[in-house]
Coordinates of C-alpha atoms and ligand atoms in Angstrom, one line a residue:
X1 CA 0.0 0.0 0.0
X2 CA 1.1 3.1 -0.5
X3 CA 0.5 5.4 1.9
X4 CA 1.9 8.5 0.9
X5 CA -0.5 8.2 -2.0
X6 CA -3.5 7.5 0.8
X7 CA -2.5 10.3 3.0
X8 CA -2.7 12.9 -0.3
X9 CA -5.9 12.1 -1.9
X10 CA -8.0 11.7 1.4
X11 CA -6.1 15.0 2.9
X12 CA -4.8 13.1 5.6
X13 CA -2.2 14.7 8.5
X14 CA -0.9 12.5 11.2
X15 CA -2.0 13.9 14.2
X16 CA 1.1 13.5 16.6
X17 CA -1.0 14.0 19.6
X18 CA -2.8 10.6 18.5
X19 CA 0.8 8.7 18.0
X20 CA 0.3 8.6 14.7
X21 CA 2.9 7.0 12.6
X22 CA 2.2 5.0 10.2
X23 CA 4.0 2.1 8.5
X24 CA 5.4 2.1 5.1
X25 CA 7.9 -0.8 5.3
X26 CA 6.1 -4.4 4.4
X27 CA 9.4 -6.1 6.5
X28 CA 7.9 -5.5 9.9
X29 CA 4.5 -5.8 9.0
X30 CA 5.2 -9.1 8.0
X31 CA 7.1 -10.2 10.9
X32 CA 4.5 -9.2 12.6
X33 CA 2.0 -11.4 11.5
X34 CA 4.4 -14.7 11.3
X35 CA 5.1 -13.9 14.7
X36 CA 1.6 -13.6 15.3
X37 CA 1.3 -17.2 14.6
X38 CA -2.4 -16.5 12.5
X39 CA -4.8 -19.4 11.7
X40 CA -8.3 -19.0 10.0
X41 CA -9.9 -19.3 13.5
X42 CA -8.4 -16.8 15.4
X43 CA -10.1 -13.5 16.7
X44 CA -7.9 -10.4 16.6
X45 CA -8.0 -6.7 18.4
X46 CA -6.0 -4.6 16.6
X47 CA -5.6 -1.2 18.2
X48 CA -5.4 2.0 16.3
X49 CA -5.7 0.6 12.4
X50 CA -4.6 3.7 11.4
X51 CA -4.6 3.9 7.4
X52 CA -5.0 -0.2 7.7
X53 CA -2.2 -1.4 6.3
X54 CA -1.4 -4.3 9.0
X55 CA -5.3 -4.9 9.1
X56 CA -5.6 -5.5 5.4
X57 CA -2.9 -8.4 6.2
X58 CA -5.0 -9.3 9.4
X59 CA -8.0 -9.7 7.7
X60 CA -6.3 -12.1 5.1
X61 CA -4.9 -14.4 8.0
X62 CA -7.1 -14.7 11.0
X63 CA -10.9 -15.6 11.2
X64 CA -12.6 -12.2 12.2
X65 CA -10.6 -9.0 13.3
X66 CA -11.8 -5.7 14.9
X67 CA -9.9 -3.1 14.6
X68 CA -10.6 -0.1 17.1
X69 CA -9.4 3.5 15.7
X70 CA -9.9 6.8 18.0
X71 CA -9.8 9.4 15.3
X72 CA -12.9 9.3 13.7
X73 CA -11.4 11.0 10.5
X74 CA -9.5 7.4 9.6
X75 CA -12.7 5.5 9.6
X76 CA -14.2 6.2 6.1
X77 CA -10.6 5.6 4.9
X78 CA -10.3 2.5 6.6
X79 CA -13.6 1.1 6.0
X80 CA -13.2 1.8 2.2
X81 CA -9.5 0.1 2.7
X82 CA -10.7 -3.1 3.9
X83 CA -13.9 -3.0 2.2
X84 CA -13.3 -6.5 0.4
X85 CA -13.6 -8.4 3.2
X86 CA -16.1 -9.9 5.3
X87 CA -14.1 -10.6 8.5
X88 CA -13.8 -7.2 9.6
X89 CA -15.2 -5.0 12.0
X90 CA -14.2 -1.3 12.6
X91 CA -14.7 0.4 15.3
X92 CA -14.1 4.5 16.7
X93 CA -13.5 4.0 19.6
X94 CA -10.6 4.7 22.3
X95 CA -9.0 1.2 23.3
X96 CA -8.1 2.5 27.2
X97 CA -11.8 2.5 27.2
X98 CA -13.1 -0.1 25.5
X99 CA -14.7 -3.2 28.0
X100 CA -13.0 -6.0 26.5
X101 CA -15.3 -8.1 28.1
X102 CA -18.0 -7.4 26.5
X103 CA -15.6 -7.3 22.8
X104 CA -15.2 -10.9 23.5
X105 CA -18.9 -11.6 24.0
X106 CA -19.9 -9.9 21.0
X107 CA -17.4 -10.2 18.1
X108 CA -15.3 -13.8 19.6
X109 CA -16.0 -17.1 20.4
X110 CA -13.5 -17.4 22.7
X111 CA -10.1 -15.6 23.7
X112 CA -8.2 -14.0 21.3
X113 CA -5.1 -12.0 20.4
X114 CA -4.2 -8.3 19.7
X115 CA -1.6 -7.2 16.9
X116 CA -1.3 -3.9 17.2
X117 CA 1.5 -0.9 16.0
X118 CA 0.9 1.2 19.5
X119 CA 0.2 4.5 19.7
X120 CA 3.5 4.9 21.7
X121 CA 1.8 7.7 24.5
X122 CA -0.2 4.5 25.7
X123 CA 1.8 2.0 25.6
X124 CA 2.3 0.7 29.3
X125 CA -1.6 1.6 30.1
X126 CA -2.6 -0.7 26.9
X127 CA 0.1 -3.4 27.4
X128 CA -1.2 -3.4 31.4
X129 CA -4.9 -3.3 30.1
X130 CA -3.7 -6.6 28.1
X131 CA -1.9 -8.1 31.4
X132 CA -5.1 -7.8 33.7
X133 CA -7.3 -9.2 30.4
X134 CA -5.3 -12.0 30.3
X135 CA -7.7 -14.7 30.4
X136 CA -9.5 -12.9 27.3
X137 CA -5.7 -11.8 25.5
X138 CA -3.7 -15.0 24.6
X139 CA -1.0 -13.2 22.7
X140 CA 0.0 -10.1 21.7
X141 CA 2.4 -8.5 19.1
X142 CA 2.8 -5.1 19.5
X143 CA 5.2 -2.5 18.1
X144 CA 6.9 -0.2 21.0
X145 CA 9.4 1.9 21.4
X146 CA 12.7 0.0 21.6
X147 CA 13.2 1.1 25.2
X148 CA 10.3 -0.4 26.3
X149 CA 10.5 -3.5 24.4
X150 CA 14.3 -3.7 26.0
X151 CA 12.4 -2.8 29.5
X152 CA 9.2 -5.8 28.8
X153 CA 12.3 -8.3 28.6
X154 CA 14.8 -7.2 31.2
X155 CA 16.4 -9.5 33.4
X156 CA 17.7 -8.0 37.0
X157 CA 20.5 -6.1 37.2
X158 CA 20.4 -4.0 34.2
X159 CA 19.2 -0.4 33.5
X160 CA 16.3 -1.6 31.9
X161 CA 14.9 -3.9 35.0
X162 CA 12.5 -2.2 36.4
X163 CA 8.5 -1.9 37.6
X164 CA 7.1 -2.7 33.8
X165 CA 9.4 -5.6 33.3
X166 CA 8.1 -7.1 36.6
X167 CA 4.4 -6.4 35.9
X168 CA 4.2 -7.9 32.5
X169 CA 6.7 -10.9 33.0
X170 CA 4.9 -12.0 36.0
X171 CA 2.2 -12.9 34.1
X172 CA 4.3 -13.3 30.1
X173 CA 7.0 -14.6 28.6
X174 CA 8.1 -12.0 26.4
X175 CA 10.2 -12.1 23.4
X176 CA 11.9 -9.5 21.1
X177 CA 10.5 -10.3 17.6
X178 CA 12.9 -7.6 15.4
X179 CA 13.6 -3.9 15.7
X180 CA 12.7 -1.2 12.9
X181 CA 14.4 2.0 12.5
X182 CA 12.5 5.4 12.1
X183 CA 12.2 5.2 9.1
X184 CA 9.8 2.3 8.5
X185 CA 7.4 5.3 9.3
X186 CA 5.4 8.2 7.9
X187 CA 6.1 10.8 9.7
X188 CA 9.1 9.3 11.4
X189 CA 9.0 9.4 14.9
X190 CA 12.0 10.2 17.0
X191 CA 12.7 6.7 18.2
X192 CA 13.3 3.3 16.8
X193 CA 11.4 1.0 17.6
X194 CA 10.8 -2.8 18.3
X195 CA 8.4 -5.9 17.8
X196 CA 7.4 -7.6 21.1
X197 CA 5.3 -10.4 20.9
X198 CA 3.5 -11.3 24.8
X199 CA 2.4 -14.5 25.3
X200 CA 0.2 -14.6 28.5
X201 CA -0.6 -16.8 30.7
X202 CA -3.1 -17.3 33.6
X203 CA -0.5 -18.3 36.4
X204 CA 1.5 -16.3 37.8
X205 CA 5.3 -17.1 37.2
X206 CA 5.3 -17.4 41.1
X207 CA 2.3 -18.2 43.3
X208 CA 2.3 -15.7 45.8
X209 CA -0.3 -14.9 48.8
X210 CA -0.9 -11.3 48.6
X211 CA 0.3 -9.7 44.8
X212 CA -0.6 -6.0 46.7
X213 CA 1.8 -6.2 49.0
X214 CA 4.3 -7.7 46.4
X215 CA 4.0 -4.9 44.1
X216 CA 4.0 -2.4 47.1
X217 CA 7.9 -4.0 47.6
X218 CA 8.5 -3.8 44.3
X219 CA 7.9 -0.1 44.1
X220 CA 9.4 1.1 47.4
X221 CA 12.8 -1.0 46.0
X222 CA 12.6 0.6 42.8
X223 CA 11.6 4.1 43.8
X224 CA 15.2 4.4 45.6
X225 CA 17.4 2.4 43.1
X226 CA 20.8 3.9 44.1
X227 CA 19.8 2.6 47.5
X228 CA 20.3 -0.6 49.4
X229 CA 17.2 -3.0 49.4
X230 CA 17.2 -2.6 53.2
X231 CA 17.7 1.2 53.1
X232 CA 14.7 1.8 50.0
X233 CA 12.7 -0.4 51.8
X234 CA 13.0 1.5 55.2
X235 CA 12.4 5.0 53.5
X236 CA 9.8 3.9 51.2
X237 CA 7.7 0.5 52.5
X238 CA 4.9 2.1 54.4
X239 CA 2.6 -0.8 55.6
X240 CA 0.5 -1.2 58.4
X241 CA 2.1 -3.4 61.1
X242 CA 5.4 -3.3 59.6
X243 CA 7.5 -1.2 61.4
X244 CA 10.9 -0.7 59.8
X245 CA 12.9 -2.7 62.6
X246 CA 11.0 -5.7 60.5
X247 CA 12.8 -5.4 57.5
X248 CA 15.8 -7.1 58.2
X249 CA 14.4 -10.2 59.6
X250 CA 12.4 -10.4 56.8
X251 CA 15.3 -9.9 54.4
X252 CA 16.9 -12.2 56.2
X253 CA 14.4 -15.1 56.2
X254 CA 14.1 -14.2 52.3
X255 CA 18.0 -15.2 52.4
X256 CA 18.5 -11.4 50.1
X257 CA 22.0 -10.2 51.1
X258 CA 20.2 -6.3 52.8
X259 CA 23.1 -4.6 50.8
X260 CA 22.1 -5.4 47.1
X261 CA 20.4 -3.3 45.3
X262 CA 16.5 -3.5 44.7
X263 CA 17.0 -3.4 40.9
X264 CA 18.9 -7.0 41.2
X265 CA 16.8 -8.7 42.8
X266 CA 14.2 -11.4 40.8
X267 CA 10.8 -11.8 40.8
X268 CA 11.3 -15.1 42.6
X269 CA 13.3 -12.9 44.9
X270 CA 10.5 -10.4 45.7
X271 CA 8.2 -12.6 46.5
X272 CA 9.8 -14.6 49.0
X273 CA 10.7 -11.1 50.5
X274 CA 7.1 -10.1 50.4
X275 CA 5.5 -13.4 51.9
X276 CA 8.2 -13.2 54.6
X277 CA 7.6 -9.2 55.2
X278 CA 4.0 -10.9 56.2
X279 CA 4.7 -13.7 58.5
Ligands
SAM1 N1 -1.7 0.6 12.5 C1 -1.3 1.8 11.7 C2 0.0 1.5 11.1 O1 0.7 0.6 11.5 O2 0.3 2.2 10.1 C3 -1.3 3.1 12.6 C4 -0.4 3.0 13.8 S1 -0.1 4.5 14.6 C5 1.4 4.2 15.4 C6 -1.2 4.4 16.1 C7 -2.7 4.5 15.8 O3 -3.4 4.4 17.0 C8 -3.2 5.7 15.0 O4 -4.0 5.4 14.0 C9 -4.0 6.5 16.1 O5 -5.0 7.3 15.6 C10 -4.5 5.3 17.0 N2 -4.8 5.7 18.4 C11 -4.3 6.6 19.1 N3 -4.8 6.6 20.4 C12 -5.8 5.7 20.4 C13 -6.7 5.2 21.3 N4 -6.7 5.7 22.6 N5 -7.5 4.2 21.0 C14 -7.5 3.7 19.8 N6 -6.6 4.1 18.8 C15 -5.8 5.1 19.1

């Protein structure tokens, strides 16, 4: 497709504030969909359709696809885009918030998956959105911005392990599909960018009693990270009943060495500190 052609005769701008860039390079679009893993009776979300070129692919590939565009101005182009095929659905609506509840009731049979090119000012609300949905959202392959797609697969220790990397890995195994330069893009946007694809699942990576209070450790360790685990945790953890006298015996019966920093430790690691910041 091309889309500088598109953009001209319909007298389309790319609204920036909407994240608008869209793709021009087939490459990524079709890693996209192999790594989408598409069969004739999948349902898929795709999120911001933009101009449609990924959807026209979509719609060739899965069983039914709705695609859900904010800017109403896109629709008539995108309907007249895909207008070939019967699988499609279009929809104006804004994806942060659509109930994907009720999506699944009323266009799927059963869970499906999202392939998306984000709009990049809502990416970590959308990828969370995906996270708590996950026993509606089975897989996901989403273009980011390379720095998040480095911080969804982080391992501790690294600048990149952080809050995000925790959240969606707890409940994903994520995987860095390829990485496309600016230029893929019309306009360009500032960044490069990256494929992720999320597969989710409905078990946590580690069973844990109380997920609130594991996330509340998570964010006191990381909200300090030049600190010590025991000296973020003292500034930061403010829970009722846990006085911060408590922290080293818990750290303690965690076996975490209390002079590492919080940005080293695991998931496996956090929990054990959180189920023993409980007994
Ligand atoms: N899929 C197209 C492509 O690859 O060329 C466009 C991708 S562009 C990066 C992001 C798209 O998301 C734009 O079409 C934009 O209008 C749309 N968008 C922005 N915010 C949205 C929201 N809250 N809900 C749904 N779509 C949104």
């Amino acid at each position: 497709m091309d889309i500088k052609r598109i953009m001209r005769e319909h007298g389309i701008k790319a609204d920036k504030r909407l994240g608008q860039h869209f793709l021009m390079d087939e490459a990524p679009i079709a890693a996209m969909i192999q790594a989408a893993e598409l069969n004739d009776d999948d349902g898929v979300l795709e999120i911001g359709p933009g101009l449609g070129v990924l959807t026209v692919k979509l719609c060739e590939r899965a069983g039914k696809v709705v695609a859900v565009e904010k800017d109403r101005d896109l629709i008539p182009v995108l309907k007249k885009i895909t207008r070939d095929f019967k699988n499609i659905c279009v929809i104006k609506e804004d994806v942060l918030k659509l109930d994907l509840e009720l999506l699944k009731d009323r266009y799927f049979d059963s869970s499906f998956k999202v392939v998306a090119n984000l709009p990049y000012y809502i990416t970590s609300p959308i990828i969370m959105k995906m996270v708590q949905n996950r026993h509606l959202v089975e897989l996901a392959v989403v273009m980011v911005q390379k720095e998040v797609a480095r911080r969804l697969n982080a391992l501790p220790g690294g600048k990149d392990y952080g809050i995000l990397s925790i959240a969606v890995q707890l409940y994903a195994d994520v995987d860095i599909v390829c990485e496309v330069g600016k230029d893929a893009f019309m306009p360009p946007p500032k960044v490069d960018s990256a494929v992720v694809r999320i597969r989710l699942k409905q078990r946590p990576q580690v069973m844990m009693e109380d997920e609130a209070l594991f996330f509340k450790v998570v964010e006191a360790a990381f909200g300090e990270r030049r600190k010590t685990v025991r000296n973020a945790l003292k500034g930061r953890l403010v829970l009722p009943g846990i006085s911060p006298d408590k922290i080293d015996g818990a750290l303690e019966r965690a076996g975490i060495d209390p002079t590492r920093r919080g940005e080293t430790l695991s998931i496996q690691e956090f929990a054990r500190l959180a189920s023993a910041l409980r007994q």
